[in-house]
PDB file of C-alpha atoms in Angstrom:
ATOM      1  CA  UNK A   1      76.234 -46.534 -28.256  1.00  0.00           C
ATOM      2  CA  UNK A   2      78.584 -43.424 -27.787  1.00  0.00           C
ATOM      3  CA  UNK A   3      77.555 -40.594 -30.047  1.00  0.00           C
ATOM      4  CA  UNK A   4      79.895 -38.832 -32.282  1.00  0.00           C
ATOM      5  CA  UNK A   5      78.541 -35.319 -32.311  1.00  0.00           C
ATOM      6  CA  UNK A   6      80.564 -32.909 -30.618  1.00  0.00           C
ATOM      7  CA  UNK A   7      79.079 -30.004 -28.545  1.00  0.00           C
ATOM      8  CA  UNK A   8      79.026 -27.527 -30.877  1.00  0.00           C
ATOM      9  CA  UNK A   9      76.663 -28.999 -32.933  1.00  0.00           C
ATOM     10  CA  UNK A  10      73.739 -29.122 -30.428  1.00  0.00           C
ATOM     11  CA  UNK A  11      71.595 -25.819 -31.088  1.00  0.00           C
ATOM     12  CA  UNK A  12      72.098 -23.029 -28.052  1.00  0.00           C
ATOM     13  CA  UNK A  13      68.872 -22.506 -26.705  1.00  0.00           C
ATOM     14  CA  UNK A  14      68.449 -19.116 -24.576  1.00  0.00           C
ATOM     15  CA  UNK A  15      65.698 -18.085 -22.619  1.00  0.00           C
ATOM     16  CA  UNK A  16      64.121 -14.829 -22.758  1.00  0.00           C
ATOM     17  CA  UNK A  17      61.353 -13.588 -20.246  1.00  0.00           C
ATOM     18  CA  UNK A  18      58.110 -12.586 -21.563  1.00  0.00           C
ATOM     19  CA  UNK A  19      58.422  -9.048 -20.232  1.00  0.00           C
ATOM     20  CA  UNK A  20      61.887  -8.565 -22.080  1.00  0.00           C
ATOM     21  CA  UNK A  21      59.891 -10.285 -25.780  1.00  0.00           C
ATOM     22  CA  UNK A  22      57.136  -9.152 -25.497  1.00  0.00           C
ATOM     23  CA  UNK A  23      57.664  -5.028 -27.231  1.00  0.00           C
ATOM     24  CA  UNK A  24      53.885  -3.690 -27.511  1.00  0.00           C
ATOM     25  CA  UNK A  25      50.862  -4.394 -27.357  1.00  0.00           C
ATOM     26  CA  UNK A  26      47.799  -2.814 -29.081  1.00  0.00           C
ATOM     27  CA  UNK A  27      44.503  -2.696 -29.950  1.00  0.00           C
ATOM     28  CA  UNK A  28      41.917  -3.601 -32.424  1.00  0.00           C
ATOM     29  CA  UNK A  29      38.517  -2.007 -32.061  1.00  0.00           C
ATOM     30  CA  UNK A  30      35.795  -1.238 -33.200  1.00  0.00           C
ATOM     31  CA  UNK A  31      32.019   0.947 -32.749  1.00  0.00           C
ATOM     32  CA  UNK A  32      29.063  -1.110 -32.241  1.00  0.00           C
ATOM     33  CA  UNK A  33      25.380   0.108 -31.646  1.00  0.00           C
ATOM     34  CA  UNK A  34      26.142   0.272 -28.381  1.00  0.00           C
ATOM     35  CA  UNK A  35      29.735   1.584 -28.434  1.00  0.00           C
ATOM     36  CA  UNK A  36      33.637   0.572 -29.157  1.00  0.00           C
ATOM     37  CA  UNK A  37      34.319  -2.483 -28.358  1.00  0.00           C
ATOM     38  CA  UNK A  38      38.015  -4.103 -28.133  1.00  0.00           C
ATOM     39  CA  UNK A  39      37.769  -6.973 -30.833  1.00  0.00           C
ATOM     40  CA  UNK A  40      41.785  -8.068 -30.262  1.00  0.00           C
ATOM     41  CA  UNK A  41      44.781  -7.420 -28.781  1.00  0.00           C
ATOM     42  CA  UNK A  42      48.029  -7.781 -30.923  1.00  0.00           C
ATOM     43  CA  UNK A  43      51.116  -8.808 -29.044  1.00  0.00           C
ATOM     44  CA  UNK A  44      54.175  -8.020 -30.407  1.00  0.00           C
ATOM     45  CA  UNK A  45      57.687  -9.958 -29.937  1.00  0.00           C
ATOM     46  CA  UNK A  46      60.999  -9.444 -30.698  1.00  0.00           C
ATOM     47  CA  UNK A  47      61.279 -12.666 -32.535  1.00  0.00           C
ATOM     48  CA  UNK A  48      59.168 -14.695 -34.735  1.00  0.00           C
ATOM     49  CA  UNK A  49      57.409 -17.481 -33.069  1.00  0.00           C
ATOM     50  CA  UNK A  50      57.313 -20.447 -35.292  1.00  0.00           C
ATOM     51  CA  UNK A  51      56.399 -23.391 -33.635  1.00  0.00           C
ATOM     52  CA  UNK A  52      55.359 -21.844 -30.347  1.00  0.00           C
ATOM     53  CA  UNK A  53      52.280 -23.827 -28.958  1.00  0.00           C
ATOM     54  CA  UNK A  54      50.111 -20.990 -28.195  1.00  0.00           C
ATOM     55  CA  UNK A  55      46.207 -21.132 -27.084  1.00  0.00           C
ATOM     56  CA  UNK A  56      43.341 -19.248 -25.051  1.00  0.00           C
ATOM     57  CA  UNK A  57      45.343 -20.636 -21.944  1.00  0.00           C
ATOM     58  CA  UNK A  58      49.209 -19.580 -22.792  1.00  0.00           C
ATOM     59  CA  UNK A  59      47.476 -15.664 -21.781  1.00  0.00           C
ATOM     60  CA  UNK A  60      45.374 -13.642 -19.081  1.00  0.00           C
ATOM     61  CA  UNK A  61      44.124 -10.133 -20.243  1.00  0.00           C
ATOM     62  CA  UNK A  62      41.926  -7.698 -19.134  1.00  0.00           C
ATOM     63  CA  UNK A  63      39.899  -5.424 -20.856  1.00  0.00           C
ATOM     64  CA  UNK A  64      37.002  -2.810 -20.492  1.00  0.00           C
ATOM     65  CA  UNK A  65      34.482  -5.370 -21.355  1.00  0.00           C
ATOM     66  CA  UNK A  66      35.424  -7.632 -18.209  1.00  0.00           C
ATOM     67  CA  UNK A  67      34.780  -4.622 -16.286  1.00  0.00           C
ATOM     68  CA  UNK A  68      31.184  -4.906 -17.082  1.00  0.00           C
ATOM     69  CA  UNK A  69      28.923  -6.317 -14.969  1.00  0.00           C
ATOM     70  CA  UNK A  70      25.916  -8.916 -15.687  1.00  0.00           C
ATOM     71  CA  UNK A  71      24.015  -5.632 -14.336  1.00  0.00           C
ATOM     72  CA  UNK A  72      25.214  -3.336 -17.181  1.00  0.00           C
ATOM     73  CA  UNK A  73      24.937  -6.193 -20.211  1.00  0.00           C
ATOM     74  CA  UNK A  74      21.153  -6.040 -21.737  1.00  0.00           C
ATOM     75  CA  UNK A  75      22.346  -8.993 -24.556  1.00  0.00           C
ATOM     76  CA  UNK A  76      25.366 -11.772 -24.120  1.00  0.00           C
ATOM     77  CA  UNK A  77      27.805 -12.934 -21.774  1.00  0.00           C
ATOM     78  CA  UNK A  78      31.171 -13.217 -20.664  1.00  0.00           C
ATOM     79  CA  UNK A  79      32.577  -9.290 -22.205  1.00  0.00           C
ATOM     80  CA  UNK A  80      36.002  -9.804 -23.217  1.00  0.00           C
ATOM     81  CA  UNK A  81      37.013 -12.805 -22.386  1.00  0.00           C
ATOM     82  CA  UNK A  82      39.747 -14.428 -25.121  1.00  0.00           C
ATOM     83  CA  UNK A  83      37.899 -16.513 -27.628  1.00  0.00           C
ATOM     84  CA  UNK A  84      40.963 -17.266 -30.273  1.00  0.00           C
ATOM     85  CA  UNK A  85      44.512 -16.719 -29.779  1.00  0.00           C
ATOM     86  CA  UNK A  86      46.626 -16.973 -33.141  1.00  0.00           C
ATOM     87  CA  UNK A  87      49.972 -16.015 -34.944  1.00  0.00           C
ATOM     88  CA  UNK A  88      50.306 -13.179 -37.801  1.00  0.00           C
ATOM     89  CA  UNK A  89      53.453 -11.261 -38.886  1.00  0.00           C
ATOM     90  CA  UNK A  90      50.937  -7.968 -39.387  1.00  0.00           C
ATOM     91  CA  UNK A  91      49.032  -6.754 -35.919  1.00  0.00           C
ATOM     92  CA  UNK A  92      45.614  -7.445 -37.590  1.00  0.00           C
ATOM     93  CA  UNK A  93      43.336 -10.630 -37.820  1.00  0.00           C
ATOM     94  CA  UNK A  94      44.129 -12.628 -40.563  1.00  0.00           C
ATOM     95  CA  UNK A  95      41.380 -14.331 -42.662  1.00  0.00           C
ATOM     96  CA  UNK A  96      43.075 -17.326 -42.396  1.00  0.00           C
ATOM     97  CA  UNK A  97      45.670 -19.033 -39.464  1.00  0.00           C
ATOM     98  CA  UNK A  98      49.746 -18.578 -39.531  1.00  0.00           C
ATOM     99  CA  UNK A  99      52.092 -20.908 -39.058  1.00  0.00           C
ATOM    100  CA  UNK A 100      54.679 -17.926 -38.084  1.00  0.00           C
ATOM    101  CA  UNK A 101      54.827 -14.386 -37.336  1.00  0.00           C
ATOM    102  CA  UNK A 102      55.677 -12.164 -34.198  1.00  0.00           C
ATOM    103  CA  UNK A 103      51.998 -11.126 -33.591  1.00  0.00           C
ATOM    104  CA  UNK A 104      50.132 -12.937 -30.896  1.00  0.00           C
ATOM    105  CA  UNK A 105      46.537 -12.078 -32.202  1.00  0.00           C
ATOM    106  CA  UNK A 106      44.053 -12.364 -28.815  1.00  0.00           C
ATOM    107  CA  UNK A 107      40.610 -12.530 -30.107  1.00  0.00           C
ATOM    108  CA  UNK A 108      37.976 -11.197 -27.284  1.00  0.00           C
ATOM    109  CA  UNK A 109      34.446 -11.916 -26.942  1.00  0.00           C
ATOM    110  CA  UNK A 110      32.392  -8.698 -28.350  1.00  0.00           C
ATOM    111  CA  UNK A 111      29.509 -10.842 -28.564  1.00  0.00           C
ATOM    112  CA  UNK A 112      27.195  -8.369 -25.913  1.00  0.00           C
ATOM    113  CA  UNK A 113      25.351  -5.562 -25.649  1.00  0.00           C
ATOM    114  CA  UNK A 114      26.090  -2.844 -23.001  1.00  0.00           C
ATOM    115  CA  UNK A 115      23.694  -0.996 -21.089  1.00  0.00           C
ATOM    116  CA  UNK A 116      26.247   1.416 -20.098  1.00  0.00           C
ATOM    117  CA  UNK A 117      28.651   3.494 -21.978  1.00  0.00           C
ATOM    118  CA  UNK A 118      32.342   4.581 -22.014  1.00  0.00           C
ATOM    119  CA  UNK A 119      33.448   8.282 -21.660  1.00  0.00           C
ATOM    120  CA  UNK A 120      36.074   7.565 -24.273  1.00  0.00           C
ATOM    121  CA  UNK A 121      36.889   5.384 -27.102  1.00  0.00           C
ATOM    122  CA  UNK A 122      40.193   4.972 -25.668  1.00  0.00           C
ATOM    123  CA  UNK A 123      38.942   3.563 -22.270  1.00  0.00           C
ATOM    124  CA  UNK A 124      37.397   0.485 -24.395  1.00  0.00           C
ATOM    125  CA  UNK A 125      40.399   0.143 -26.159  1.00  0.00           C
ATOM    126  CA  UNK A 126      43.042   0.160 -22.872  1.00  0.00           C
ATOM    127  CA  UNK A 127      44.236  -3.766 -22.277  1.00  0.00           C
ATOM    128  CA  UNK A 128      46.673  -5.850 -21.106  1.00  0.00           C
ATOM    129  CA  UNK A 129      48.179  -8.868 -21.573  1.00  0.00           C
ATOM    130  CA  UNK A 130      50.172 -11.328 -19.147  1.00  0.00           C
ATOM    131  CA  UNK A 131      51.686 -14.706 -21.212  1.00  0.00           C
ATOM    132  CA  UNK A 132      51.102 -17.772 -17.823  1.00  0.00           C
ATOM    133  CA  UNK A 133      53.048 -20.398 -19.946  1.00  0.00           C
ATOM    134  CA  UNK A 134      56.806 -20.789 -21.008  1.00  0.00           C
ATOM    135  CA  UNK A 135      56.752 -20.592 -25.562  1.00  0.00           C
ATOM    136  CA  UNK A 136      59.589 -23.099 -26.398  1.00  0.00           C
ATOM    137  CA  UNK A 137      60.950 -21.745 -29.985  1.00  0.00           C
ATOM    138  CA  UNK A 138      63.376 -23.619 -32.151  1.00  0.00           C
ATOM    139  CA  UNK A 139      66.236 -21.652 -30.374  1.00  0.00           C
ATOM    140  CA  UNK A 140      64.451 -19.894 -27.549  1.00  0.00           C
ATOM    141  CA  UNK A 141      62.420 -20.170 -24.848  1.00  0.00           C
ATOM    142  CA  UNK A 142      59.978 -17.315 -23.664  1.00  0.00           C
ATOM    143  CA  UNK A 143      59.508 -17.702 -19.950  1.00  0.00           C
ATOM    144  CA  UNK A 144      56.012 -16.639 -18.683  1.00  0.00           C
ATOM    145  CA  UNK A 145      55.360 -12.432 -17.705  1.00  0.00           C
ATOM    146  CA  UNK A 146      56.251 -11.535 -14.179  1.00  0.00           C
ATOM    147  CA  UNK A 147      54.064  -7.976 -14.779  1.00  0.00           C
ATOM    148  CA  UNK A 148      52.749  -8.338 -18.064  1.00  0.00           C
ATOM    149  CA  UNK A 149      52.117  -5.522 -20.803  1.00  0.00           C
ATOM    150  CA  UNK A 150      49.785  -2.649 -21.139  1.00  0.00           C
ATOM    151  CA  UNK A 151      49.181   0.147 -23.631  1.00  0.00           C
ATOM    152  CA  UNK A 152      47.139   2.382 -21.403  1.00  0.00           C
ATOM    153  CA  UNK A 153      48.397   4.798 -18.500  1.00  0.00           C
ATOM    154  CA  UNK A 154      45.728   5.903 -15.539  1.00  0.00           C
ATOM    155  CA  UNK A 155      43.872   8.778 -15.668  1.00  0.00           C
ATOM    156  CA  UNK A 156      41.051  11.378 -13.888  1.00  0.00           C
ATOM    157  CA  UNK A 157      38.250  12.657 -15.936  1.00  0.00           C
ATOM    158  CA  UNK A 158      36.335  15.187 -14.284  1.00  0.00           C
ATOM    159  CA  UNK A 159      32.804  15.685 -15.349  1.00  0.00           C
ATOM    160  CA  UNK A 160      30.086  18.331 -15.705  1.00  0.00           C
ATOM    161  CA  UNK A 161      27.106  17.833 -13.507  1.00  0.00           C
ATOM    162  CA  UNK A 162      24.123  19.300 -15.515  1.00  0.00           C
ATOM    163  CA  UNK A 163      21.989  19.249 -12.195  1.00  0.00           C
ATOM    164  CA  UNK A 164      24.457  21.137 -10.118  1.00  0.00           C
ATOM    165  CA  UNK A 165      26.135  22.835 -12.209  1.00  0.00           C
ATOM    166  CA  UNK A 166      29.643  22.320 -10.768  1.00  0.00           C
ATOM    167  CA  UNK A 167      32.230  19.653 -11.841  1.00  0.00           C
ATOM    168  CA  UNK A 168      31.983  15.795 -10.421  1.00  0.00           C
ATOM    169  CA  UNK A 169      34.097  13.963  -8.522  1.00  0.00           C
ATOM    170  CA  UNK A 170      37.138  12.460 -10.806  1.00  0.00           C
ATOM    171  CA  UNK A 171      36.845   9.663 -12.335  1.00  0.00           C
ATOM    172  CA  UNK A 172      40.042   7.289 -12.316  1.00  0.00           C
ATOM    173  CA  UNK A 173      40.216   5.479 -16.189  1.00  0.00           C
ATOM    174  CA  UNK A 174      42.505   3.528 -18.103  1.00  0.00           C
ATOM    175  CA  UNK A 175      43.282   5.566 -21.316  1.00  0.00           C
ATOM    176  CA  UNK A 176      45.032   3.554 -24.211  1.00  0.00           C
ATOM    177  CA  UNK A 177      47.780   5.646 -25.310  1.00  0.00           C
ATOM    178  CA  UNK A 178      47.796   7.035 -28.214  1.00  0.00           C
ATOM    179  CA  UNK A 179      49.383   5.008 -31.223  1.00  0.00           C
ATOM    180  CA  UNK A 180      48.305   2.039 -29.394  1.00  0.00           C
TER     181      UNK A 180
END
């Protein structure tokens, strides 16, 4: 059978990498009893991402929890790992899933206890994010991060030592910037 369409009636699909979509990224925190803790990461696109077939494997991130150690947990496992991955058009958890919006929401384990604590609420709340698999949109296609996205820059915190009474050596940390 020969079809009668003509070309200009197919859709034009673009592609788009990941690093061009993807515009910020922040964070979603909050204090525990034993300090902040990074509860999500919102990923924001340039586009709205209905239909895009998104789960706990379409991203890698890394956070201050997955810096932690089984040494410095006293409760819990696995700090900041991704433990839900859905779509909202506001960068907050919604009560209830989205079939469209141009928020990735990445839910993180906060389901520990630490034995150690952060110099700075903005250390625990410094991530980033890396989308591994291609999003295939109704016109688009989001090709997977080559370097990913951050909201933190490096920094050197130099500390007091009480029992010397001169400064420590710095400190390196990743600070999330501010707005983030």
């Amino acid at each position: 059978m020969i079809s009668t369409k003509s070309a200009s009636t197919l859709p034009i699909i673009t592609k788009e990498s990941a690093d061009q979509a993807i515009q910020d990224i922040r964070a979603i925190g909050f204090v525990d009893t034993d300090g902040s803790k990074l509860k999500a990461i919102a990923v924001h696109y340039n586009t709205d991402l209905q239909g895009a077939d998104i789960d706990a494997s379409t991203y890698t991130i890394h956070d201050y929890g997955m810096t932690l150690s089984k040494n410095d947990l006293t409760q819990g496992t696995n700090p900041g790992i991704i433990t839900k991955v859905s779509l909202n058009d506001k960068p907050e958890i919604a009560s209830c899933s989205k079939s469209h919006g141009s928020y990735v929401i990445i839910e993180t384990n906060t389901d520990y206890q630490g034995s150690r604590f952060p110099r700075s609420y903005a250390i625990t709340m410094a991530a980033d994010v890396k989308q591994e698999k291609p999003l295939y949109l109704k016109d688009k296609i989001i090709t997977p991060s080559i370097k990913g996205a951050s909201n933190y820059t490096e920094q050197s915190y130099v500390g007091y030592d009480p029992n010397t009474g001169k400064n420590r050596a710095p400190e390196t940390y990743d600070y999330a910037n501010a707005g983030t």
